[in-house]
């Protein structure tokens, strides 16, 4: 967790880097969870950090910069996904491409550990986010509900559904003997 | 006996009722090599979470900001403005002095021309004097 003092002095580049480096990878992993492509996730991380740098004068105003940056990343990625889907022609095309690549991936995924990642890819966005933040980044429930602007009970409900979905699909695979 | 406790934790885990410490215990148990056979199907799940946490962003973020650039542009603009005002004023003063000189020259020229004309007219006075002398002589 990262708290910033209310010191009003101007932030230097190295101070900013020191502030941001501890959670840069978390932003990247969250972006990759939503956008899938590594390249797009790097783009999103860069965009969010540059926006944050532009805001550095007001950065002291945020109690928890890390949570704020995670929320920015989530919003940025969801916007990207939305604008991708809004192109109709593209949607038809990418659906077609997706089906092919998922079939291809299914052949490639021999390892059941990798299979968990594939299962997560197909979860609803909210469940994906909650599972990422809790089981991979190990945030507290309060932090997650702040980042996602959800009630703590809603976070637990989504998390429970996500974990069960992963378990059920994993066990289904396991019983088919795909290892 | 440990697998019994793990089963209970798993049950809580899937209802999202586990604490951070309990979830750490689960991860620790499933990353070890003592996993009971009937709990083996859960292992990939926790293994994946640990593995996914290792992924790193490799790109350097360029922080040469637009704001810094704006600052330098405004400094440059200020320098140009001050220099412009300074040299502009100098130029204007020179032009004004030139204009004043020309005006003075013109005025003096006008004065000289009128003086010449005045002198020409004064020459007629001489004629008057001559005539006067002629009249005196005749008397």
XYZ file of C-alpha atoms in Angstrom:
318
model
C 0.000 0.000 0.000
C 1.187 3.466 -0.793
C 0.310 6.662 0.972
C 1.613 10.062 -0.020
C 2.286 12.850 2.401
C 0.374 16.080 1.947
C 3.662 17.884 1.371
C 3.028 20.457 -1.325
C 6.507 20.605 -2.851
C 6.813 19.913 -6.541
C 7.545 16.324 -7.455
C 10.712 15.565 -9.378
C 10.984 12.880 -12.030
C 12.962 10.547 -9.764
C 10.487 10.990 -6.919
C 7.707 10.130 -9.330
C 9.538 7.035 -10.553
C 10.123 5.925 -6.956
C 6.445 6.397 -6.232
C 5.234 4.536 -9.299
C 7.751 1.714 -9.717
C 6.409 -0.459 -6.888
C 3.066 -0.872 -8.641
C 3.914 -0.441 -12.334
C 3.895 -4.224 -12.874
C 0.511 -4.497 -11.185
C -0.922 -1.979 -13.642
C 0.605 -3.945 -16.501
C -0.761 -7.294 -15.286
C -4.219 -5.809 -14.793
C -4.115 -4.323 -18.289
C -2.962 -7.628 -19.743
C -5.727 -9.480 -17.940
C -8.276 -7.310 -19.719
C -6.608 -6.682 -23.086
C -4.814 -10.075 -23.386
C -2.158 -8.730 -25.759
C 1.180 -7.901 -24.102
C 1.803 -5.048 -26.518
C -1.544 -3.421 -25.787
C -1.033 -3.901 -22.063
C 2.333 -2.094 -22.267
C 0.649 0.713 -24.214
C -2.069 1.005 -21.573
C 0.468 1.046 -18.717
C 2.469 3.755 -20.444
C -0.637 5.817 -21.107
C -1.787 5.602 -17.484
C 1.643 6.497 -16.068
C 1.994 9.455 -18.420
C -1.443 10.702 -17.428
C -0.429 10.344 -13.803
C 2.810 12.237 -14.449
C 0.856 15.069 -16.040
C -1.233 15.193 -12.884
C 1.755 15.137 -10.567
C 0.998 18.549 -9.109
C -2.269 17.235 -7.772
C -0.945 13.796 -6.915
C -0.569 14.717 -3.266
C -4.311 15.125 -3.137
C -4.881 11.413 -3.620
C -4.701 9.395 -0.454
C -3.808 6.197 -2.203
C -2.018 6.743 -5.505
C -1.716 3.027 -6.212
C -5.459 2.431 -5.940
C -6.088 5.487 -8.070
C -3.688 4.239 -10.754
C -5.312 0.782 -10.735
C -8.725 2.370 -11.240
C -7.345 4.485 -14.100
C -5.913 1.353 -15.721
C -9.167 -0.540 -15.394
C -11.163 2.330 -16.910
C -8.665 2.839 -19.712
C -8.740 -0.845 -20.684
C -12.519 -1.139 -20.517
C -12.759 1.914 -22.787
C -10.325 0.321 -25.206
C -12.380 -2.870 -25.277
C -15.568 -0.911 -25.822
C -14.158 1.112 -28.711
C -12.801 -2.060 -30.273
C -16.231 -3.655 -30.217
C -17.978 -0.577 -31.602
C -16.444 -1.118 -35.055
C -19.011 -3.490 -36.619
C -16.896 -4.852 -39.421
C -14.039 -5.398 -37.060
C -16.302 -7.252 -34.653
C -17.335 -9.786 -37.278
C -13.763 -10.213 -38.316
C -12.335 -10.538 -34.819
C -15.022 -13.023 -33.794
C -13.938 -15.214 -36.618
C -10.273 -14.784 -35.744
C -10.945 -15.395 -32.060
C -12.628 -18.698 -32.652
C -9.745 -19.897 -34.726
C -7.110 -18.753 -32.255
C -8.919 -20.253 -29.276
C -9.129 -23.594 -31.061
C -5.478 -23.293 -31.850
C -4.706 -22.413 -28.260
C -6.673 -25.358 -26.985
C -4.353 -27.598 -28.893
C -1.346 -25.734 -27.578
C -2.384 -25.706 -23.951
C -1.204 -29.017 -22.587
C -0.462 -27.757 -19.162
C -3.326 -27.392 -16.714
C -1.628 -24.397 -15.101
C -1.829 -22.525 -18.393
C -5.375 -23.724 -18.717
C -6.352 -21.648 -15.671
C -5.290 -18.524 -17.558
C -7.439 -19.584 -20.498
C -10.407 -20.089 -18.186
C -9.891 -16.633 -16.692
C -9.909 -15.120 -20.177
C -13.484 -16.228 -20.627
C -14.833 -14.970 -17.304
C -17.093 -11.885 -17.208
C -15.049 -8.692 -16.834
C -15.978 -8.026 -13.236
C -15.096 -11.533 -12.086
C -11.861 -11.346 -14.035
C -10.966 -8.094 -12.271
C -11.841 -9.273 -8.781
C -9.931 -12.524 -9.184
C -6.908 -10.685 -10.567
C -6.865 -8.183 -7.717
C -7.424 -10.686 -4.930
C -5.745 -13.952 -5.902
C -2.904 -12.615 -8.006
C -2.188 -9.160 -6.551
C -3.385 -10.087 -3.045
C -5.185 -6.828 -2.278
C -7.470 -6.457 0.725
C -11.233 -6.459 0.188
C -11.453 -2.773 1.135
C -8.850 -1.828 -1.436
C -10.580 -3.847 -4.147
C -13.936 -2.263 -3.450
C -12.289 1.162 -3.622
C -10.511 0.373 -6.905
C -13.568 -1.085 -8.602
C -16.077 1.221 -6.948
C -18.078 -1.796 -5.724
C -19.625 -2.584 -2.372
C -17.527 -5.049 -0.318
C -20.331 -7.611 -0.398
C -20.521 -7.340 -4.189
C -16.769 -7.907 -4.346
C -17.125 -11.124 -2.329
C -20.021 -12.359 -4.447
C -18.092 -11.776 -7.689
C -14.965 -13.331 -6.222
C -16.799 -16.442 -5.058
C -18.379 -16.881 -8.495
C -15.054 -16.406 -10.237
C -13.235 -18.928 -8.035
C -15.986 -21.498 -8.437
C -16.064 -20.998 -12.211
C -12.339 -21.618 -12.426
C -12.597 -24.666 -10.147
C -15.513 -26.209 -12.045
C -13.922 -25.805 -15.445
C -10.589 -27.013 -14.159
C -12.090 -30.136 -12.625
C -14.055 -30.778 -15.788
C -10.814 -30.661 -17.777
C -9.015 -32.712 -15.178
C -11.600 -35.499 -15.323
C -11.110 -35.671 -19.096
C -7.518 -36.398 -18.334
C -5.986 -33.426 -20.077
C -2.775 -32.811 -18.223
C -4.720 -34.235 9.324
C -3.389 -31.192 7.443
C -5.474 -32.009 4.409
C -8.508 -31.841 6.652
C -7.754 -28.233 7.550
C -7.002 -27.441 3.905
C -10.375 -28.864 2.885
C -12.061 -26.556 5.343
C -10.055 -23.599 4.108
C -10.923 -24.450 0.516
C -14.590 -24.473 1.366
C -14.271 -21.003 2.891
C -12.096 -19.937 -0.024
C -14.723 -20.717 -2.624
C -17.307 -18.753 -0.656
C -14.820 -15.849 -0.540
C -14.756 -15.918 3.250
C -11.051 -16.567 3.751
C -8.710 -13.972 5.246
C -5.415 -12.960 3.651
C -3.506 -15.162 6.112
C -5.660 -18.194 5.291
C -5.187 -17.636 1.586
C -1.433 -17.435 2.132
C -1.636 -20.806 3.895
C -3.489 -22.278 0.930
C -0.932 -20.977 -1.554
C 1.877 -22.303 0.607
C 0.261 -25.740 0.909
C -0.354 -26.081 -2.819
C 3.126 -24.880 -3.763
C 4.673 -27.642 -1.602
C 5.120 -31.276 -2.590
C 2.892 -32.669 0.174
C -0.410 -32.108 -1.658
C -2.893 -34.897 -0.911
C -3.957 -36.766 -4.010
C -7.641 -35.872 -3.795
C -6.672 -32.157 -3.553
C -4.378 -32.363 -6.556
C -6.979 -30.884 -8.997
C -6.798 -27.560 -7.122
C -3.054 -27.255 -7.442
C -2.935 -25.707 -10.971
C -5.211 -22.908 -9.794
C -2.855 -21.693 -7.070
C 0.169 -22.453 -9.203
C -1.217 -20.241 -11.937
C -1.856 -17.337 -9.544
C 1.744 -17.408 -8.290
C 3.061 -17.708 -11.812
C 0.926 -14.852 -13.113
C 2.266 -12.585 -10.380
C 5.781 -12.956 -11.771
C 5.000 -11.253 -15.055
C 6.761 -7.897 -15.492
C 6.305 -4.877 -17.693
C 9.477 -4.429 -19.710
C 8.845 -1.136 -21.418
C 10.472 2.063 -20.150
C 7.982 4.887 -19.825
C 9.236 8.148 -21.345
C 8.533 10.943 -18.893
C 9.709 13.892 -20.963
C 6.538 15.757 -20.384
C 4.568 18.076 -22.508
C 4.370 20.423 -19.528
C 8.164 20.872 -19.380
C 8.207 21.579 -23.099
C 5.500 24.225 -22.637
C 7.585 25.848 -19.932
C 10.579 26.181 -22.248
C 8.423 27.429 -25.077
C 7.009 30.140 -22.826
C 10.507 31.133 -21.694
C 11.618 31.387 -25.322
C 8.532 33.414 -26.203
C 9.256 35.776 -23.328
C 12.827 36.327 -24.510
C 11.633 37.056 -28.043
C 8.993 39.453 -26.745
C 11.390 41.410 -24.496
C 14.028 41.608 -27.226
C 11.380 42.713 -29.710
C 10.135 45.482 -27.451
C 13.706 46.640 -26.685
C 14.980 46.683 -30.263
C 11.653 47.925 -31.563
C 11.851 50.903 -29.244
C 15.397 51.656 -30.314
C 14.364 51.510 -33.965
C 11.377 53.699 -33.302
C 13.529 56.296 -31.504
C 15.959 56.409 -34.396
C 13.133 56.834 -36.884
C 11.664 59.628 -34.755
C 14.995 61.438 -34.555
C 15.417 61.108 -38.326
C 11.949 62.487 -38.861
C 12.599 65.417 -36.480
C 15.856 66.189 -38.305
C 14.136 66.180 -41.672
C 11.332 68.362 -40.396
C 13.804 70.849 -38.904
C 15.800 70.885 -42.130
C 12.653 71.529 -44.112
C 11.630 74.329 -41.780
C 15.063 75.949 -41.929
C 15.067 75.601 -45.732
C 11.679 77.312 -45.862
C 12.972 80.055 -43.617
C 16.047 80.578 -45.806
C 13.943 80.708 -48.989
C 11.579 83.255 -47.488
C 14.526 85.300 -46.210
C 15.953 85.366 -49.756
C 12.637 86.547 -51.112
C 12.477 89.191 -48.382
C 15.972 90.356 -49.315
C 14.932 90.657 -52.978
C 12.059 92.901 -51.996
C 14.364 94.977 -49.798
C 16.449 95.598 -52.927
C 13.626 97.705 -54.268
C 14.216 100.113 -51.396
C 17.457 100.943 -53.093
C 15.517 101.993 -56.196
C 13.406 104.246 -54.024
C 16.513 105.885 -52.559
C 17.978 106.477 -55.986
C 14.831 108.178 -57.221
C 14.748 110.246 -54.085
C 18.332 111.409 -54.711
C 17.451 112.269 -58.307
C 14.604 114.433 -57.083
C 16.849 116.160 -54.555
C 19.445 116.853 -57.211
C 16.878 118.275 -59.568
C 15.725 120.721 -56.979
